[in-house]
Every structure is written in C-alpha cells, then in structure tokens.
PDB file of C-alpha atoms in Angstrom:
ATOM      1  CA  MET Q  21     -52.882   7.770 -12.071  1.00 51.00           C
ATOM      2  CA  THR Q  22     -49.151   6.123 -11.965  1.00 51.00           C
ATOM      3  CA  SER Q  23     -48.223   4.185  -9.276  1.00 50.00           C
ATOM      4  CA  THR Q  24     -44.485   4.869  -8.233  1.00 52.00           C
ATOM      5  CA  THR Q  25     -42.242   2.008  -6.364  1.00 50.00           C
ATOM      6  CA  HIS Q  26     -39.585   2.803  -3.773  1.00 49.00           C
ATOM      7  CA  PRO Q  27     -36.269   1.591  -5.324  1.00 48.00           C
ATOM      8  CA  SER Q  28     -35.699  -0.658  -2.479  1.00 49.00           C
ATOM      9  CA  ARG Q  29     -38.690  -2.931  -3.197  1.00 51.00           C
ATOM     10  CA  ILE Q  30     -37.882  -3.194  -6.672  1.00 48.00           C
ATOM     11  CA  HIS Q  31     -34.637  -5.624  -6.356  1.00 48.00           C
ATOM     12  CA  PRO Q  32     -33.760  -5.563  -2.796  1.00 48.00           C
ATOM     13  CA  HIS Q  33     -31.100  -8.219  -3.054  1.00 48.00           C
ATOM     14  CA  THR Q  34     -29.554  -6.149  -6.082  1.00 43.00           C
ATOM     15  CA  THR Q  35     -29.214  -3.326  -3.699  1.00 42.00           C
ATOM     16  CA  VAL Q  36     -27.624  -5.284  -0.691  1.00 39.00           C
ATOM     17  CA  ARG Q  37     -25.110  -7.436  -2.638  1.00 39.00           C
ATOM     18  CA  ALA Q  38     -23.746  -4.137  -4.395  1.00 40.00           C
ATOM     19  CA  ASP Q  39     -23.249  -2.817  -1.083  1.00 37.00           C
ATOM     20  CA  ARG Q  40     -21.961  -5.622  -0.009  1.00 42.00           C
ATOM     21  CA  ASP Q  41     -19.329  -6.478  -2.838  1.00 41.00           C
ATOM     22  CA  SER Q  42     -18.344  -2.709  -2.588  1.00 49.00           C
ATOM     23  CA  GLY Q  43     -17.684  -3.315   1.368  1.00 62.00           C
ATOM     24  CA  THR Q  44     -15.741  -6.406   0.480  1.00 85.00           C
ATOM     25  CA  ALA Q  45     -13.369  -4.515  -2.137  1.00 77.00           C
ATOM     26  CA  SER Q  46     -13.169  -1.630   0.674  1.00 80.00           C
ATOM     27  CA  GLN Q  47     -12.149  -3.837   3.267  1.00 87.00           C
ATOM     28  CA  ARG Q  48      -9.614  -6.060   1.086  1.00 87.00           C
ATOM     29  CA  LEU Q  49      -8.039  -2.260  -0.153  1.00 85.00           C
ATOM     30  CA  ARG Q  50      -7.902  -1.800   3.800  1.00 89.00           C
ATOM     31  CA  ALA Q  51      -6.101  -5.109   4.215  1.00 90.00           C
ATOM     32  CA  VAL Q  52      -3.887  -4.244   1.527  1.00 89.00           C
ATOM     33  CA  LEU Q  53      -2.930  -1.023   3.054  1.00 92.00           C
ATOM     34  CA  LEU Q  54      -2.856  -2.573   6.167  1.00 93.00           C
ATOM     35  CA  ALA Q  55      -0.093  -5.100   5.225  1.00 92.00           C
ATOM     36  CA  ASN Q  56       1.900  -2.013   3.625  1.00 93.00           C
ATOM     37  CA  ALA Q  57       2.062  -0.388   6.741  1.00 94.00           C
ATOM     38  CA  LEU Q  58       3.163  -3.520   8.701  1.00 95.00           C
ATOM     39  CA  THR Q  59       6.159  -4.266   6.543  1.00 94.00           C
ATOM     40  CA  SER Q  60       6.938  -0.973   6.115  1.00 94.00           C
ATOM     41  CA  GLY Q  61       6.415  -0.454  10.012  1.00 94.00           C
ATOM     42  CA  VAL Q  62       8.766  -3.842  10.255  1.00 94.00           C
ATOM     43  CA  VAL Q  63      11.667  -2.428   7.850  1.00 93.00           C
ATOM     44  CA  GLY Q  64      11.642   1.052   9.197  1.00 93.00           C
ATOM     45  CA  ALA Q  65      11.959  -0.129  13.121  1.00 95.00           C
ATOM     46  CA  ILE Q  66      14.705  -2.981  11.885  1.00 93.00           C
ATOM     47  CA  ALA Q  67      16.812  -0.079   9.737  1.00 92.00           C
ATOM     48  CA  THR Q  68      16.136   2.422  12.761  1.00 93.00           C
ATOM     49  CA  LEU Q  69      17.504   0.401  15.355  1.00 94.00           C
ATOM     50  CA  SER Q  70      19.870  -1.683  13.429  1.00 92.00           C
ATOM     51  CA  PRO Q  71      21.239  -0.096  10.446  1.00 92.00           C
ATOM     52  CA  GLY Q  72      24.667  -1.589  10.726  1.00 92.00           C
ATOM     53  CA  ALA Q  73      23.331  -4.911  10.467  1.00 92.00           C
ATOM     54  CA  VAL Q  74      20.976  -4.015   7.522  1.00 91.00           C
ATOM     55  CA  ASP Q  75      24.197  -1.926   5.627  1.00 91.00           C
ATOM     56  CA  GLU Q  76      26.230  -5.283   6.476  1.00 92.00           C
ATOM     57  CA  LEU Q  77      23.096  -7.135   4.102  1.00 90.00           C
ATOM     58  CA  LEU Q  78      22.884  -4.678   1.802  1.00 91.00           C
ATOM     59  CA  GLY Q  79      26.732  -3.475   1.323  1.00 92.00           C
ATOM     60  CA  THR Q  80      25.823   0.223   0.502  1.00 90.00           C
ATOM     61  CA  GLY Q  81      27.908   1.422   2.995  1.00 87.00           C
ATOM     62  CA  HIS Q  82      26.017   4.381   4.121  1.00 87.00           C
ATOM     63  CA  GLU Q  83      24.541   3.698   7.512  1.00 86.00           C
ATOM     64  CA  GLY Q  84      23.062   7.001   8.167  1.00 85.00           C
ATOM     65  CA  TRP Q  85      20.943   6.725   4.841  1.00 88.00           C
ATOM     66  CA  ILE Q  86      19.616   3.656   5.971  1.00 88.00           C
ATOM     67  CA  ARG Q  87      18.767   5.132   9.074  1.00 89.00           C
ATOM     68  CA  LEU Q  88      17.333   8.149   7.816  1.00 87.00           C
ATOM     69  CA  PHE Q  89      15.471   6.693   4.911  1.00 85.00           C
ATOM     70  CA  GLY Q  90      15.049   3.170   5.359  1.00 84.00           C
ATOM     71  CA  GLY Q  91      14.494   3.696   8.794  1.00 89.00           C
ATOM     72  CA  VAL Q  92      12.448   6.878   9.793  1.00 92.00           C
ATOM     73  CA  GLY Q  93      11.643   7.318   6.206  1.00 92.00           C
ATOM     74  CA  PHE Q  94       9.641   3.963   6.441  1.00 93.00           C
ATOM     75  CA  LEU Q  95       8.042   4.420   9.998  1.00 95.00           C
ATOM     76  CA  VAL Q  96       6.876   7.703   8.959  1.00 95.00           C
ATOM     77  CA  PHE Q  97       5.139   6.272   5.951  1.00 94.00           C
ATOM     78  CA  ALA Q  98       3.840   3.320   7.834  1.00 95.00           C
ATOM     79  CA  VAL Q  99       2.368   5.331  10.308  1.00 96.00           C
ATOM     80  CA  ALA Q 100       0.451   7.398   7.587  1.00 94.00           C
ATOM     81  CA  VAL Q 101      -0.531   4.263   5.737  1.00 93.00           C
ATOM     82  CA  CYS Q 102      -2.159   3.112   8.620  1.00 93.00           C
ATOM     83  CA  THR Q 103      -3.979   5.897   9.478  1.00 93.00           C
ATOM     84  CA  LEU Q 104      -5.202   5.828   5.811  1.00 91.00           C
ATOM     85  CA  ALA Q 105      -6.448   2.508   6.130  1.00 91.00           C
ATOM     86  CA  SER Q 106      -8.221   2.853   9.584  1.00 91.00           C
ATOM     87  CA  GLY Q 107      -9.959   5.808   8.209  1.00 87.00           C
ATOM     88  CA  ARG Q 108     -13.370   6.126   6.053  1.00 88.00           C
ATOM     89  CA  PRO Q 109     -13.787   3.683   2.866  1.00 84.00           C
ATOM     90  CA  SER Q 110     -14.206   6.610   0.847  1.00 82.00           C
ATOM     91  CA  THR Q 111     -11.263   8.555   2.309  1.00 84.00           C
ATOM     92  CA  ARG Q 112      -9.143   5.044   1.694  1.00 83.00           C
ATOM     93  CA  ALA Q 113     -10.363   4.926  -2.039  1.00 81.00           C
ATOM     94  CA  ARG Q 114      -9.596   8.950  -2.367  1.00 85.00           C
ATOM     95  CA  TYR Q 115      -6.212   8.864  -0.725  1.00 88.00           C
ATOM     96  CA  ALA Q 116      -4.751   5.135  -1.963  1.00 86.00           C
ATOM     97  CA  PRO Q 117      -3.199   6.606  -5.135  1.00 88.00           C
ATOM     98  CA  LEU Q 118      -1.103   8.971  -3.237  1.00 92.00           C
ATOM     99  CA  VAL Q 119       0.094   5.506  -1.494  1.00 92.00           C
ATOM    100  CA  ARG Q 120       0.358   4.093  -4.845  1.00 91.00           C
ATOM    101  CA  LEU Q 121       2.376   7.033  -5.974  1.00 92.00           C
ATOM    102  CA  PHE Q 122       5.238   6.623  -3.169  1.00 93.00           C
ATOM    103  CA  ASP Q 123       4.971   2.503  -3.744  1.00 93.00           C
ATOM    104  CA  ALA Q 124       5.782   3.240  -7.644  1.00 93.00           C
ATOM    105  CA  SER Q 125       8.605   5.657  -7.044  1.00 94.00           C
ATOM    106  CA  TYR Q 126      10.238   3.031  -4.362  1.00 94.00           C
ATOM    107  CA  VAL Q 127      10.076   0.520  -7.081  1.00 96.00           C
ATOM    108  CA  ILE Q 128      11.639   3.063  -9.520  1.00 96.00           C
ATOM    109  CA  ALA Q 129      14.341   4.107  -6.971  1.00 94.00           C
ATOM    110  CA  VAL Q 130      15.499   0.538  -6.568  1.00 95.00           C
ATOM    111  CA  ILE Q 131      15.523  -0.686  -9.958  1.00 97.00           C
ATOM    112  CA  VAL Q 132      17.683   2.519 -10.854  1.00 97.00           C
ATOM    113  CA  THR Q 133      19.700   1.999  -7.781  1.00 94.00           C
ATOM    114  CA  ILE Q 134      20.402  -1.818  -8.468  1.00 96.00           C
ATOM    115  CA  ALA Q 135      21.462  -0.588 -11.829  1.00 97.00           C
ATOM    116  CA  ALA Q 136      23.635   1.564 -10.523  1.00 96.00           C
ATOM    117  CA  GLY Q 137      25.597  -0.770  -8.707  1.00 94.00           C
ATOM    118  CA  TRP Q 138      24.708   0.700  -4.946  1.00 94.00           C
ATOM    119  CA  TYR Q 139      24.542  -2.843  -3.312  1.00 94.00           C
ATOM    120  CA  SER Q 140      26.261  -6.163  -2.947  1.00 94.00           C
ATOM    121  CA  THR Q 141      25.011  -8.866  -4.896  1.00 96.00           C
ATOM    122  CA  THR Q 142      23.041 -10.267  -1.807  1.00 95.00           C
ATOM    123  CA  GLY Q 143      21.863  -6.732  -1.105  1.00 94.00           C
ATOM    124  CA  SER Q 144      20.676  -6.310  -5.058  1.00 95.00           C
ATOM    125  CA  TRP Q 145      18.363  -9.390  -4.591  1.00 97.00           C
ATOM    126  CA  VAL Q 146      17.035  -8.367  -1.328  1.00 95.00           C
ATOM    127  CA  MET Q 147      16.391  -4.821  -2.981  1.00 95.00           C
ATOM    128  CA  GLY Q 148      14.764  -6.544  -5.712  1.00 96.00           C
ATOM    129  CA  ALA Q 149      12.479  -9.008  -3.590  1.00 95.00           C
ATOM    130  CA  THR Q 150      11.347  -5.748  -1.568  1.00 93.00           C
ATOM    131  CA  ALA Q 151      10.467  -3.727  -4.661  1.00 95.00           C
ATOM    132  CA  ALA Q 152       8.460  -6.895  -5.945  1.00 95.00           C
ATOM    133  CA  LEU Q 153       6.478  -7.038  -2.635  1.00 93.00           C
ATOM    134  CA  VAL Q 154       6.173  -3.316  -2.793  1.00 91.00           C
ATOM    135  CA  ALA Q 155       4.905  -3.296  -6.457  1.00 93.00           C
ATOM    136  CA  ASP Q 156       2.129  -6.297  -5.215  1.00 89.00           C
ATOM    137  CA  PHE Q 157       0.931  -3.469  -2.688  1.00 87.00           C
ATOM    138  CA  ALA Q 158       0.482  -1.015  -5.333  1.00 89.00           C
ATOM    139  CA  LEU Q 159      -1.550  -3.323  -7.640  1.00 88.00           C
ATOM    140  CA  GLY Q 160      -3.645  -4.591  -4.950  1.00 85.00           C
ATOM    141  CA  GLN Q 161      -4.257  -1.102  -3.596  1.00 85.00           C
ATOM    142  CA  LEU Q 162      -5.423  -0.204  -7.378  1.00 83.00           C
ATOM    143  CA  TRP Q 163      -7.608  -3.526  -7.997  1.00 80.00           C
ATOM    144  CA  PHE Q 164      -9.607  -2.833  -4.514  1.00 81.00           C
ATOM    145  CA  ALA Q 165      -9.721   0.890  -4.635  1.00 71.00           C
ATOM    146  CA  ARG Q 166     -11.056   1.143  -8.288  1.00 72.00           C
ATOM    147  CA  ARG Q 167     -13.831  -1.855  -6.937  1.00 70.00           C
ATOM    148  CA  SER Q 168     -14.567   0.121  -3.871  1.00 63.00           C
ATOM    149  CA  ARG Q 169     -16.200   2.889  -5.619  1.00 59.00           C
TER     150      ARG Q 169
END
C-alpha cells in the first residue's frame, strides 16, 4: 500500500514563497499601472484646462488638438488604466499588454512627430522626455506582468 502526502505538506514554504513572489510582481505591476494612470491623468488635466500654455511650451500651433488628444484622450486613458490597476491580478496580467500597446504607440508617434518637426526645440525635448517615461512604464509593465503569472 502506498502512502500519499498532501502537496502542502511536502514543501509548505516553497508554496508560500511562490505565492508571495507572484503577489509581489502583481503588486508591482499594479504600481506601474497606477503611476502610468496618475501621470497620464495629470498631463490630461493640464492639457484640458490650459491647452494654450501647453501649446506655447510645445510650439505646435494647434491648441484644439492639444485639448482633444493631449487632454481628453489622456484623461480617458488614465481612467481606463486606473480601473485596470484596481482590478483582479489575473485581469491586470491579461490586459496589461493592451496598455503596453497604447504606450508603445505613443512612443512611436512622438518619435515620428519630432522627426517631422511638429514641435519647437523645447517642445521636442519635452515630448522626448515624456516618451522616455512612457517607454519605462511599458517596460515595467512587461517585466512585472510576466512575473505575476
């Protein structure tokens, strides 16, 4: 007759540690998503409320586009990302790639628009810095989403 041992009795610390590591990665993914949502929300609010000042800084000459895409668009994105970050860990891991897709699209759009000369010199530096921050968010999301599975 063979004896079977319950899996939790074999290596209880390993099971707890694996759960803890996964939880930490999920919590860090949540933190990266929340930071992404917070910065997007702040930028969106500023661009919605003061599109003229943002346009003056960037040198685009398109106040309406600043308000629509840089303002309202970022606010909608911020709400969606915050909602995702507040959801279940499995949902975060499943939909974080969609946020990364939006982040990567933003970075590519900034590179293209800088190359096309859409901004003043100062505006190009500001947009380049924001693209670098967004790229960092995307990489953080990728890193922690893979570790939270």
